[in-house]
Every structure is written in C-alpha cells, then in structure tokens.
XYZ file of C-alpha atoms in Angstrom:
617
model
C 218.711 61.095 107.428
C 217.979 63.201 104.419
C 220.480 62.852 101.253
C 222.267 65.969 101.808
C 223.387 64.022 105.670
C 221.330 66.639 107.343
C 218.439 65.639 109.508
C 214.859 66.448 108.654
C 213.788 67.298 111.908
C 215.555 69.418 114.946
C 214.821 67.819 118.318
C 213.667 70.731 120.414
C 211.346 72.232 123.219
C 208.110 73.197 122.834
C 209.366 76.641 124.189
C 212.288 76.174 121.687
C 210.149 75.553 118.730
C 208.190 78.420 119.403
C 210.691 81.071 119.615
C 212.944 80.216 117.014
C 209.474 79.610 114.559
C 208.747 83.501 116.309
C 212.167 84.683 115.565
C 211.988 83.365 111.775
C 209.016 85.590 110.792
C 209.545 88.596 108.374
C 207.617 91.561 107.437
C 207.984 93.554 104.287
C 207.947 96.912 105.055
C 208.972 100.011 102.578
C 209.914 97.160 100.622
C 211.975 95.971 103.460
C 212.767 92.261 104.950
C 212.709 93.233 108.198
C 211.622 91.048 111.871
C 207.830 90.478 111.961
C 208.857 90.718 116.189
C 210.209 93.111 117.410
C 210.634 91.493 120.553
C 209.638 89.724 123.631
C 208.322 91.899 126.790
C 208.887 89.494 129.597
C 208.148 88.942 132.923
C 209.635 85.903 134.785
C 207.610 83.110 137.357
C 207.819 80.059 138.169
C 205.423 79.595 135.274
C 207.774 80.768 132.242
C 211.284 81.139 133.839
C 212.687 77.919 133.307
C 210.690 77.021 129.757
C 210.225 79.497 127.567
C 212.773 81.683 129.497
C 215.884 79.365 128.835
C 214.266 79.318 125.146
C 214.329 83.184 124.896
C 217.939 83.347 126.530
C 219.362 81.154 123.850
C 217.690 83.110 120.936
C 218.175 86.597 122.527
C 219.912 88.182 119.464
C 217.331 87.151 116.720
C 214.316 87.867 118.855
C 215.203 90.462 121.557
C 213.615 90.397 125.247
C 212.629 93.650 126.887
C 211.791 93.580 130.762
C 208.680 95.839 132.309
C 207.504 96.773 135.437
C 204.166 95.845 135.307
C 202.397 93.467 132.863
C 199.850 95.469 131.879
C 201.839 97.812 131.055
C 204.779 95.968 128.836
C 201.238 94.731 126.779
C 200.298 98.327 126.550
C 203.874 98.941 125.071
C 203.595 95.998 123.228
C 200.248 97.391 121.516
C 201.322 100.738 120.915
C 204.312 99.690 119.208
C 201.733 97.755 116.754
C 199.539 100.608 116.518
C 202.823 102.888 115.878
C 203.883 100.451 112.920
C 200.880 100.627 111.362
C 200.215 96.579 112.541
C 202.698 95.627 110.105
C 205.158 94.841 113.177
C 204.666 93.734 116.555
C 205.478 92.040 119.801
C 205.050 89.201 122.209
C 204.550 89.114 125.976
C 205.224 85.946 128.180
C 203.751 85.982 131.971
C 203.680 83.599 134.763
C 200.343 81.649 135.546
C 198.166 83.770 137.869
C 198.134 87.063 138.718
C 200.829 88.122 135.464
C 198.409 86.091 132.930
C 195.456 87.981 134.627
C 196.893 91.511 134.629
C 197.157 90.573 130.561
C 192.898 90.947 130.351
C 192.651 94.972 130.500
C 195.430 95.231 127.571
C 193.892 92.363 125.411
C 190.334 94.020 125.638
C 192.333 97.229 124.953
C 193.760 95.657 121.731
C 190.620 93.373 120.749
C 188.894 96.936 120.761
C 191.348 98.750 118.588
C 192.406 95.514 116.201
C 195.782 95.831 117.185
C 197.880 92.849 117.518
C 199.710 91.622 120.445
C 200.968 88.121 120.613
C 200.146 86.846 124.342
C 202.303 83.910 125.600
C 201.311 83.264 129.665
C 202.555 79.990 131.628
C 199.631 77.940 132.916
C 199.232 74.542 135.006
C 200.889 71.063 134.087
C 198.587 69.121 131.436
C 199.819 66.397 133.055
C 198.012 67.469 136.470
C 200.335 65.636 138.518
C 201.516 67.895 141.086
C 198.094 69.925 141.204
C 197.368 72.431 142.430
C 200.593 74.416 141.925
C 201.163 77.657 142.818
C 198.811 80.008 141.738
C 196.643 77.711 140.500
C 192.808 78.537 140.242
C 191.039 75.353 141.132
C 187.598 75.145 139.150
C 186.099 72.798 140.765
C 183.623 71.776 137.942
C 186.244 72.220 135.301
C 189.927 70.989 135.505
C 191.115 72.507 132.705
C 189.866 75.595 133.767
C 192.951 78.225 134.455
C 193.548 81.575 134.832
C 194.064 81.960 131.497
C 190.979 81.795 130.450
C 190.123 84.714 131.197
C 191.566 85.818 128.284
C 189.587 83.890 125.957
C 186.413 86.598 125.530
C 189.243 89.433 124.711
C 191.508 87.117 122.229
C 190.475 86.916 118.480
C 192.543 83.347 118.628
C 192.735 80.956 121.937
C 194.759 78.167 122.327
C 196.168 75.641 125.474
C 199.412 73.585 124.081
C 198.904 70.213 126.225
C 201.178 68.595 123.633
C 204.076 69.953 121.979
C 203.507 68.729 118.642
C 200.005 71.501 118.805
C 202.540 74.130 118.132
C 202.870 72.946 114.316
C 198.799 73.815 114.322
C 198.305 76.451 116.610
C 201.294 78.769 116.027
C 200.568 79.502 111.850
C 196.935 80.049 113.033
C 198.211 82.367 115.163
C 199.867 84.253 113.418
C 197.411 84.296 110.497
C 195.165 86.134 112.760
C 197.649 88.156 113.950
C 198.618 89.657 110.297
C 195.117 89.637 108.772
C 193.749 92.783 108.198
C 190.420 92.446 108.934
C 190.608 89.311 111.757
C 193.454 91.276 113.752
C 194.201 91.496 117.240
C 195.606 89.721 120.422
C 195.942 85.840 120.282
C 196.623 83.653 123.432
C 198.800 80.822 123.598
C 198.422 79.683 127.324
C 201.127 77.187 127.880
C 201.792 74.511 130.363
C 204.423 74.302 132.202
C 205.756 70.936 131.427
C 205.163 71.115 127.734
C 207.221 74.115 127.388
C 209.818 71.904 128.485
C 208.872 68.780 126.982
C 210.930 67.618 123.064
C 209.424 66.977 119.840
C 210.738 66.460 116.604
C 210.105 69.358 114.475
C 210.693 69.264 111.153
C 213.265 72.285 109.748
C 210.712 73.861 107.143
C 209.010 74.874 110.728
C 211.655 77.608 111.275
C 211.880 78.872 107.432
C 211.896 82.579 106.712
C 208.504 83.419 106.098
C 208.013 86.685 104.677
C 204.371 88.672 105.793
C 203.125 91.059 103.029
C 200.243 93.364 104.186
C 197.249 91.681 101.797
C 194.952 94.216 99.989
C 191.579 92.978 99.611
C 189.648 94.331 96.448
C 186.247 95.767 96.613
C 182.991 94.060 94.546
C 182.859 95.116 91.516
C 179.524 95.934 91.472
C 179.481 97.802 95.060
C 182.772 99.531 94.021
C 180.020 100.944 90.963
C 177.164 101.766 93.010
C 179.683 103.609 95.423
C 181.274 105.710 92.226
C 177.673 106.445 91.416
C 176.317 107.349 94.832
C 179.624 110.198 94.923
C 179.037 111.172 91.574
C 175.237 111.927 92.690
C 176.153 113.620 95.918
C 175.895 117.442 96.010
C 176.854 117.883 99.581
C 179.890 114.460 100.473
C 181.515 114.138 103.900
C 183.993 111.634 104.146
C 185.029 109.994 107.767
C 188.635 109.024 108.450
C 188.749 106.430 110.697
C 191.935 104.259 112.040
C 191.958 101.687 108.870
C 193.140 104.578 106.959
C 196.307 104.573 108.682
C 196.891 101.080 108.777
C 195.834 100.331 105.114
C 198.750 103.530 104.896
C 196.265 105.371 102.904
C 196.544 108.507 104.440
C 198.352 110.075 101.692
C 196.293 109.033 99.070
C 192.776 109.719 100.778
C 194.588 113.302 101.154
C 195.171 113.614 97.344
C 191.799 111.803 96.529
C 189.644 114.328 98.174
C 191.722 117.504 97.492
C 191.081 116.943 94.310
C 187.192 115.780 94.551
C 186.638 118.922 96.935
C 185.021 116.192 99.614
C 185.611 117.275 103.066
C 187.124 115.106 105.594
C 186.420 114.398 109.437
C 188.379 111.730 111.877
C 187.572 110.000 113.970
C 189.859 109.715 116.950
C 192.092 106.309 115.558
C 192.082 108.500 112.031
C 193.117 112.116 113.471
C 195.673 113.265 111.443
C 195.378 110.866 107.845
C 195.117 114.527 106.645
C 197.382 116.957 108.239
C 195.443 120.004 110.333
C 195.545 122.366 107.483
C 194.910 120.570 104.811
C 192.122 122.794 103.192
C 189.358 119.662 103.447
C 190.490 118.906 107.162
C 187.032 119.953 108.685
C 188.584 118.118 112.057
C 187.238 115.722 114.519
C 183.402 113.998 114.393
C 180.993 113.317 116.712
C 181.236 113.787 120.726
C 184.486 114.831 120.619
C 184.138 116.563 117.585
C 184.366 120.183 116.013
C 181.641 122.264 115.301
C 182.358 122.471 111.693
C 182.735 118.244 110.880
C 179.638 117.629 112.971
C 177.538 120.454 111.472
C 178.498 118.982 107.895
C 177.844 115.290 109.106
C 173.842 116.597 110.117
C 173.318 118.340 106.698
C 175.818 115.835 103.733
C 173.972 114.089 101.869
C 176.500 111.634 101.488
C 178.255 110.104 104.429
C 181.240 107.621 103.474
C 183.124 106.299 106.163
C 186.545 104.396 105.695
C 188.163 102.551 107.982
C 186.014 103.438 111.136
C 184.009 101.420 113.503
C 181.535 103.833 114.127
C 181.433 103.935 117.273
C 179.316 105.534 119.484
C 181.429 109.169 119.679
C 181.651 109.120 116.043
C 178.019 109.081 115.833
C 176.849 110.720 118.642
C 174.579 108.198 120.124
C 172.971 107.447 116.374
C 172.089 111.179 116.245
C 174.686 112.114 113.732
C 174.855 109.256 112.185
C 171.509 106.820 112.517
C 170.529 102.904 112.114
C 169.561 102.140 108.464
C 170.393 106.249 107.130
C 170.379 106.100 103.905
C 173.333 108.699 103.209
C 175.988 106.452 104.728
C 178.226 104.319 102.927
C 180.789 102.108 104.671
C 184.676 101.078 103.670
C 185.908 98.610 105.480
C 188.223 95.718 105.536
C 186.098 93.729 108.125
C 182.896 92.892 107.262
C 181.507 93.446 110.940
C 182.310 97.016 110.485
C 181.532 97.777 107.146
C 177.528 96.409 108.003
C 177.306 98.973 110.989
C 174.372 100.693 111.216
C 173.238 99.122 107.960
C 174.541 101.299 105.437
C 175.648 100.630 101.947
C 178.796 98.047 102.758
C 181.811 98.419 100.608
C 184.216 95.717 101.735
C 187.699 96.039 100.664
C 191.136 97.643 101.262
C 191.143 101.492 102.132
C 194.297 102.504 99.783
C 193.354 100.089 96.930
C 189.576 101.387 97.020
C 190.456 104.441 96.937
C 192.748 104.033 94.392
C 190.199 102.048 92.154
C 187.818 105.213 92.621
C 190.037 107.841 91.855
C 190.934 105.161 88.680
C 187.665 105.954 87.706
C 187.808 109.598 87.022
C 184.518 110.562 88.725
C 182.970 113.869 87.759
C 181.662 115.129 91.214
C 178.237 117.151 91.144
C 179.757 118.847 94.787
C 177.160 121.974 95.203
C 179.490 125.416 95.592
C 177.513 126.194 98.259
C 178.213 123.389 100.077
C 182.714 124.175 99.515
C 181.633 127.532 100.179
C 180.605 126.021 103.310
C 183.441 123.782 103.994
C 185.767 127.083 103.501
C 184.308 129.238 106.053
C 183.591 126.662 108.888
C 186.891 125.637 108.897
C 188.063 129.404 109.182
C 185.869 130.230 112.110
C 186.577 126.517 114.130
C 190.446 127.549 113.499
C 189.478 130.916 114.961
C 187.786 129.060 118.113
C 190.898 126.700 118.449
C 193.004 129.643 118.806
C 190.711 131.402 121.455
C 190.268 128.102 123.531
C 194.178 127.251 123.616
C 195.349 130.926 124.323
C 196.897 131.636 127.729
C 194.837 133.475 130.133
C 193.049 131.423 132.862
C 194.638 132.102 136.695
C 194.746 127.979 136.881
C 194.984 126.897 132.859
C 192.313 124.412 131.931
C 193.038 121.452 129.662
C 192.830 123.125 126.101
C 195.835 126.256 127.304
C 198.048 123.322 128.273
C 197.896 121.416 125.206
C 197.688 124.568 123.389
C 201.113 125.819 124.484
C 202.267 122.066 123.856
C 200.878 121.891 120.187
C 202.493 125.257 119.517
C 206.276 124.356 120.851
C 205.732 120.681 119.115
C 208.099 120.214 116.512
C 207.338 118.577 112.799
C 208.356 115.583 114.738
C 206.231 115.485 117.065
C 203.964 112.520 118.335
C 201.457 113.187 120.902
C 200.527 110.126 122.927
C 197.270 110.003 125.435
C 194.471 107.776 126.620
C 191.630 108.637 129.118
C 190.214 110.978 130.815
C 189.645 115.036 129.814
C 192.072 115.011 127.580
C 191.031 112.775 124.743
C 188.550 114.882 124.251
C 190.141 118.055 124.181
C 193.078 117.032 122.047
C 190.467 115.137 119.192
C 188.830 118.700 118.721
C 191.544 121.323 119.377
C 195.309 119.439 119.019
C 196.633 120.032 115.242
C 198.180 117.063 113.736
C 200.955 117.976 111.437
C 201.280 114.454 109.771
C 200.073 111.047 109.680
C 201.917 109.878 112.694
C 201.840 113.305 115.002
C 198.785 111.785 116.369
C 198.792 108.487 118.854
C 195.487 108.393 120.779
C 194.157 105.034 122.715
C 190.185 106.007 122.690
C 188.601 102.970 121.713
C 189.027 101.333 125.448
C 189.635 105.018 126.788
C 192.214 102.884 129.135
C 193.516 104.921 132.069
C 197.382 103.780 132.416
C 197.894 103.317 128.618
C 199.354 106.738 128.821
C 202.925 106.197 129.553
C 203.255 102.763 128.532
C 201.641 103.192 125.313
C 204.403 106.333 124.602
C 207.024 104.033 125.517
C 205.626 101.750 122.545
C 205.669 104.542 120.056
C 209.157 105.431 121.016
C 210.393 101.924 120.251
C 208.643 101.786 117.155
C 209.600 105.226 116.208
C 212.772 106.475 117.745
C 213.353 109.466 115.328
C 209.779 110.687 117.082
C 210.377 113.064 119.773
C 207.161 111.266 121.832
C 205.028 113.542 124.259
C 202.756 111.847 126.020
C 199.769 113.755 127.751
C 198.539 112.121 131.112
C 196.461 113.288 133.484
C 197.424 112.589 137.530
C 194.688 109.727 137.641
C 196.196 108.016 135.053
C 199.553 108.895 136.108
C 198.785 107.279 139.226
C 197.121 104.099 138.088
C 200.252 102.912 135.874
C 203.748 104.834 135.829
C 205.534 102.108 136.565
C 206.888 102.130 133.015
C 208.351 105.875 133.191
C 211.464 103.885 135.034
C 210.978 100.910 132.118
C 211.947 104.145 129.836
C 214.585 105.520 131.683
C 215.923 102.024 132.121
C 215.752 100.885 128.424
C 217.162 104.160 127.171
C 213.912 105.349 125.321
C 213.523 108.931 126.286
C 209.780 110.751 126.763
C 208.455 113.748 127.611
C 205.609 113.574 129.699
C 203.045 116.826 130.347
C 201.119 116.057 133.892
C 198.004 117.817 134.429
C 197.505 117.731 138.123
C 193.527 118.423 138.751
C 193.817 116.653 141.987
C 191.215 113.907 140.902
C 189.313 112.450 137.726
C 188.438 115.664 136.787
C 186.235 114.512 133.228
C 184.232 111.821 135.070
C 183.533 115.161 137.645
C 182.381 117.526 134.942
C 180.083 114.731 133.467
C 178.476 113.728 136.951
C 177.248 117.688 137.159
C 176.129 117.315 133.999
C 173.666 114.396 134.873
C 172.388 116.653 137.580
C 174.359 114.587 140.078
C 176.292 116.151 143.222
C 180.390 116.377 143.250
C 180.895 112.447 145.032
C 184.028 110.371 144.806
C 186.014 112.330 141.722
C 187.629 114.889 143.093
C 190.233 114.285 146.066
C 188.082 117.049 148.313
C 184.907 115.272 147.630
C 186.966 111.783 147.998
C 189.109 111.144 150.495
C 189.093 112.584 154.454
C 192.804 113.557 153.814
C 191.962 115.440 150.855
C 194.224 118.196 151.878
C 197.797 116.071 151.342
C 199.792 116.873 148.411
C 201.126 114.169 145.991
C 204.694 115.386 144.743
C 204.535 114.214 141.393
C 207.941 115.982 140.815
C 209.573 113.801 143.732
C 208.007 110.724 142.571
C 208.974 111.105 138.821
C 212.656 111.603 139.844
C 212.341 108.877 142.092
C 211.631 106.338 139.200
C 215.320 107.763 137.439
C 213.444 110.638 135.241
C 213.973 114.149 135.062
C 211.171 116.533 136.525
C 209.816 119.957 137.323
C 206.546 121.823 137.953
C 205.912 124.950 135.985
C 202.958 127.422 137.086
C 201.421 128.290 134.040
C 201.217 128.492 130.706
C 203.676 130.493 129.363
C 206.572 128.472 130.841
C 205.412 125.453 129.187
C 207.369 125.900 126.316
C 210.718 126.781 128.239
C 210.184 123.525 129.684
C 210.051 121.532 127.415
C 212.961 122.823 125.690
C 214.314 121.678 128.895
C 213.370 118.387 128.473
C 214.500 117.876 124.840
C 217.877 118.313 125.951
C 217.670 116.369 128.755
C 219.747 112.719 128.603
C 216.368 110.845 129.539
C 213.040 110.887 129.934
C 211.714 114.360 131.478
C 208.200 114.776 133.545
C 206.451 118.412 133.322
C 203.534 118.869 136.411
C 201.234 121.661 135.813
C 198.419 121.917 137.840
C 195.075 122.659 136.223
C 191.148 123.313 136.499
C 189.010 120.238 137.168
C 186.062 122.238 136.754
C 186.594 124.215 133.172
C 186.660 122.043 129.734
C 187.231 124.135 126.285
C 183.392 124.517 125.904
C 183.364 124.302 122.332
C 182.404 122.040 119.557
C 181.218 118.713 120.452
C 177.506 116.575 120.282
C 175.544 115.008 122.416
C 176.558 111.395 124.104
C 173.879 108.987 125.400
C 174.622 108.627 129.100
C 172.035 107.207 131.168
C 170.259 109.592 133.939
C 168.313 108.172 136.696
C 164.529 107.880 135.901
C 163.334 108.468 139.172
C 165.537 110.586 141.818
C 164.930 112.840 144.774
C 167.350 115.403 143.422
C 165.502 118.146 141.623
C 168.839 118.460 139.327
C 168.471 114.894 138.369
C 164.739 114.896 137.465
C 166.192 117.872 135.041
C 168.414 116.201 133.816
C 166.693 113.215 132.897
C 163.869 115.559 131.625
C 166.355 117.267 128.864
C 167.591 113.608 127.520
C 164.234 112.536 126.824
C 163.935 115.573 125.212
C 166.974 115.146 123.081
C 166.172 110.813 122.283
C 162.343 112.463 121.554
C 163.962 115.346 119.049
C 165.902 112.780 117.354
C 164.053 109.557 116.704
C-alpha cells in the first residue's frame, strides 16, 4: 500500500483496462479538453459480448457505445467522424471473431488509404487454445495462431494480438501514438482473445491518467524551407495543389490568405476541395481526372507546381501526364515523408499551417508574370460560365451535374455534402461549389461504394450544427443502407439525394469508352428480370426514414425544403441518365484496353491510348 493508504495498482480486466485507459484520453481542440473518443460503435458475439462488452457497460457514460447495423458500416461512420474532426477526434469499433472482424477489412483499407484513424478492437480465439476450434474459428492448418483477424494486418498501420493482459501496458500507448501522429495515421488493430479480455492484472493507476493529445506541428528543414522560398520567388507562372493535409493540419484559412496575397492560384484535389471556398478569386477548382479545365490547363503550362498535403495520386496527376516522375517544377509539402518523395520532386517535409506560416514569415517578393493572373482571371470566369451551363435544368431525364446543380444551389452556408463512388465523385470534384472548409466531405481515395450513407452519418455526429446531404447513387444505395435506420434510430437526421440510373451507370460510360459493349452495368444489360422496379421510396420508409420521388429538376429544391423540416432523416429518389456525364473539364486516366481483341471498337481504342502514353512520354 502506498503512503497516502491507496493502492498502487487497480485489479482489473484486460477489457477493463482497456476501456477505462480509452475513456481517459483527451484531445485539445479550439483550445478545448475535450474526449480523444468519441465513442464505441459496437457489435455484440460471442467473441466480445461478455469481455469487453461488460467492460463498455460499466464505463458507458465516460466512453459512450453506439450500435450499427452492419460493421462495415459503423467503421465507415467511425472514419468519417475522424475525417469530419479533422483526425483530432475519433472512434473505436469492437466485433466478434469471424465474419464481424472480417467485414472490418474494406473500411480499414478505406482508412489506411485516406490516413484516417479508426481504432479497431475485434474478439478472436482463446490464446489458451483449449477449447479449439470455437465458433467461427478459421483453422490454419500450418499456422495456429493464424485468425481471422489477420486479415487486417496488410490494411492496419499498427497490429497487435493481446495473449496476455499485461501486453495492454505496451500495445495500447503504441496504439494510440499511431493513431494521433500526423504523418503515421490510420487504423490500428487490437485483435483480442477471448479469455484475456476476461482475464485480471494488476494495473498500476498512472495507466488510466488524463492524458491530454495536442496535434504536433512538425517544422520544415531549414535549408529546404530556403530553397522552397527561392524556387517561389523565381517562379513566373506558380500553381499550388490543395490536397487533404491542408484540412487536417487546419490550414485552410491560412493557405487562403497566403496565396491571395502572393496571387498563386490554387487547385484541390478531391480530400482538399474546398480549403479555399468556390469563389475565392485564386480557386481555379479541381485537378487532374476529375478536374476543371482551367486548374488542369494551368498545371500543363506553371512552371512551378507545389503541392501540400496531397498524395498525388493518380487523378491528381492524370496518369503522370499532368504531373510526371522526376518533373522538375514540382515541389512537395508533406507531413509524411512517403508522400512528400512522390514522383521525386523537391521534398519539403513539415507541417502544412506552420510551413506556410514560416513562408509567408518570410516576406517573399513573387516574380508572378501578369500574364499568367491575367490568365488565372479569365479561366476561372469562363469554367464558372461552363458550371452554370452543365448544372442548368433542361434534360427530359436530368443527368448527374442538373441534380447536384439544383442541390448546390438550395444548399445552405451550412451545408456538407457527403459522397463516395461511382459518377458522382467526379461530377461533384469539378462542378459542386464548396462554400467553406467543411461544405465538402468526399471518400475518393478508396472510391468505396457503401461509404455513402454511413460515412454522412459520421459527419453528422461529428458535426451536428451541419445540415449533412449525402449524394448516393442506387448501386451504392443498395450495397450498404443499412445505416439510414442506424440514423433514424440514433436521432442523427440526413438528407439523402438518390440518383436512380437503374445500374452502375460510371463503370457503363467508361466500358464504351474502352471500345467495349454495354455487359453487366446496367440492369437491362444485367439481369433477365431487368424490367422489375426497385421502390427505393418504399424501402427508405421501411428502414423508419422519410421519402419521396420527385421527377425532375425543378422540384428538387421543394423537396428538400421538405426534408429540412422533417423530424428525421428524409430520402429524395430522382431518376437519372446512365448514359450522359457533364462532358466538361477533366484529363485523361490510364485504364488498360485490351491489346489484342476481335472488336473493331476495342482495337480503336487501344490504338488512341498508345497514342496518348506515345504523346506524353
């Protein structure tokens, strides 16, 4: 006993241990102590029910425990809230063994992708072994410790199997470490075992301290931060590239300010869409595949490329054809140093809002050609005119861009739009107009159909003064909705826009663009029943939400009005053209086309992207 009469150590559960250490973690936010968890999403099995679950149920008020539908989807909640709170909050999910642990893999490739973090807590077989093989047990039978689990070990940035409870004083800070690090993020795994959730240890009290997680701000070389001030004080013709960092450094404010007043236009990429709102007179719009005319015929002529916070992916670059291997004109700010080296430019590692803060420090004089603003001015003007043409009403069946045109124009300054896969992606990165930094909530990095309504679920708990609109298509809708009745259920109210084009109508428009034949997309050119309706209407009020179908366009807006004074979550179906995309802006995206085929369409195909790899070597 210590001097004071009180113990050094609390005798608890592994499980025990764990949540109270989880329910003990702060985060300092707007200078804030508030819960580093938000919460638990749980599902209960025989595999977490009578473990961690009895450790949750006696810790419920300090570390709250949601319920889902579907694992994959809570996760997908789970990283959207994350993404929402700019990583600087999050949440845990708990699963059985089996099939719950395994429907965890698409959402922790979906935040290892997007270095989001998600804290991943799935049952898994005795480490004592003694009543193997339970239920739901995959037998390896080279491997014993083998599980289900570990299929989660390629998607986690942190793995871990507790076979002793005393591991938790090890694993769990490294854990969390990860978890808060700005350039290491994303989903950790802490499989546990059955009967060491259960099992008691003696954990010493400093374990459950209030620890206090301040988002770190790494400073930038020196000497790189000096070449970089000299390369944009050289540059005549500067494009900057927003990508997600921005947001999560929470530098979208300042990288506004910084360039309005260097005259340095900016694109985004689609994790960085809106770090400068839509009208913000250096707001060229999106890059690359997705991109507008005007950002991607800047990124072909700058002479200066500097990209913060992105990945660089391959829409951002078009394939390497806006952006190649070793080009000399890029520069890279990053916090992670595998980003910052891609496609060996000039690596500037280092914190987006304190770089940019050391540069502006600096007082640059910019050598900016008035050409080149000259430029800048009247491409912007004639994409906004395009934007407008694209999103007006007029089409018999609307296509894509009129639906989210007549959404974008009834959105309020509150507004967060919320989508995944599919069409739309696409035709919101180029055409939807982001009033502020967090108007914008797109999951493109996985392009994960049935993030959709899951994900706006996540935003709304993260952001409940948001009015949240999410934007799903009916193939997504139909892969995951399960968590529509999660929302009506938990009181989180969304407005969800269906476009019903009877099929996957993006994965349709590119197969005709490879030459190919309409096969397996569309429900006519799919199923021998093609001809039966799916009452999305029906189905959404089945699940507890409000619904309705409008025809067209200009009843949209009525609609949704509608909706915002309904008591829950509402669902708007409009049916829409599979065949018809906006037609404007974009670049050209590396998709492989059969070498050898007996279609004449193919072969023609195939023909035009050697052309294009040949044109651009």
């Amino acid at each position: 006993m210590a001097a004071t009469g009180v113990a050094k150590t609390l005798r608890l559960t592994m499980a025990q241990a764990l949540v109270r250490h989880l329910a003990a973690q702060r985060s300092l936010v707007d200078g804030e102590r508030v819960p580093l968890f938000h919460g638990v999403w749980a599902i209960f099995g025989h595999g977490n029910v009578a473990g961690l679950g009895e450790a949750m149920q006696s810790e419920r008020e300090r570390l709250p425990v949601f319920r889902a539908h579907n694992e994959q989807g809570m996760a997908h909640a789970a990283i959207a809230f994350a993404k929402a709170m700019r990583r600087q909050r999050m949440m845990a999910c708990t699963t059985s063994i089996g099939p719950g642990a395994t429907n965890l893999v698409t959402a922790a490739a979906l935040a290892h992708v997007n270095r989001l973090p998600v804290l991943f807590l799935p049952g898994d077989t005795f480490a004592s072994r003694k009543p193997d093989p339970v239920l739901q047990q995959v037998e390896d039978f080279g491997d014993p410790l083998l599980s289900a689990n570990d299929c989660l070990r390629p998607v986690s940035r942190y793995f871990d199997r507790l076979s002793r409870p005393e591991q938790l004083l090890r694993s769990l800070p490294e854990a969390l470490a990860v978890l808060t690090d700005p350039a290491e993020c994303g989903p950790v795994t802490l499989a546990l075992p059955q009967d060491v959730q259960a099992e008691a240890y003696d954990y010493p009290r400093e374990f459950f301290e209030e620890r206090v997680h301040v988002l770190e701000r790494a400073g930038a070389d020196r000497a790189r931060l000096g070449e970089l001030a000299r390369r944009l004080a050289a540059a005549r013709r500067p494009i900057v590239i927003a990508g997600g960092g921005v947001h999560y450094s929470l530098a979208a404010g300042r990288l506004a300010e910084w360039a309005g007043e260097a005259g340095i236009p900016v694109a985004e990429t689609q994790a960085g869409k809106g770090a400068l709102p839509w009208d913000h007179p250096c707001n060229v719009g999106a890059a690359g595949v997705t991109g507008s005319q005007a950002a991607n015929e800047l990124l072909a002529d700058a002479d200066l490329v500097l990209a913060i916070g992105t990945r660089l992916q391959d829409f951002t670059t078009a394939s390497g054809t806006l952006i190649g291997a070793f080009d000399a004109r890029l520069a890279s700010v990053n916090v992670c140093r595998h980003d910052a080296i891609k496609r060996a430019g000039f690596a500037v590692r280092g914190d987006a809002l304190r770089t940019l803060e050391e540069l502006a420090a600096l007082r640059l004089k910019y050598s900016i050609d008035p050409e080149w603003r000259e430029r800048v001015r009247a491409l912007r003007s004639d994409w906004d005119a395009q934007v407008d043409r694209v999103t007006a009403p007029g089409s018999a069946v609307p296509t894509d861009a009129q639906v989210l045109g007549a959404v974008n124009r009834a959105a309020r300054p509150n507004t967060t739009v919320v989508c995944a896969a599919g069409g739309l992606p696409g035709e919101l990165h180029k055409l939807w107009r982001a009033q502020d930094a967090d108007g914008y909530h797109l999951e493109y990095g996985y392009s994960c159909m049935g993030y959709e309504i899951a994900g706006g679920l996540g935003v709304k708990m993260a952001r409940p003064d948001r009015e949240v609109v999410v934007m799903v298509g009916d193939g997504s809708y139909l892969m995951m909705n399960s968590e529509l009745a999660t929302s009506v259920m938990l009181g989180h109210k969304l407005i969800l826009v269906l476009l019903d084009n009877r099929g996957f109508g993006c994965i349709h428009r590119l197969q005709q663009s490879c030459g190919g034949e309409a096969y397996n997309n569309l429900w006519r050119d799919s199923f021998t029943r093609a001809d039966v309706q799916v009452d999305f209407v029906a189905h959404a009020r089945s699940l507890g939400a409000h619904a309705e179908a409008v025809r067209d366009v200009d009843e949209i807006g009525a609609a949704l009005e509608r909706a915002r004074t309904a008591d829950r979550s509402s669902v708007i179906v409009v049916e829409t053209d599979p065949s018809c995309g906006s037609g404007i802006g974009g670049a050209w995206w590396d998709v492989p086309v059969a070498e050898v085929s007996a279609s004449p369409k193919v072969g023609a195909a195939r023909r035009e992207q050697d052309k294009y790899r040949k044109d651009h070597e």
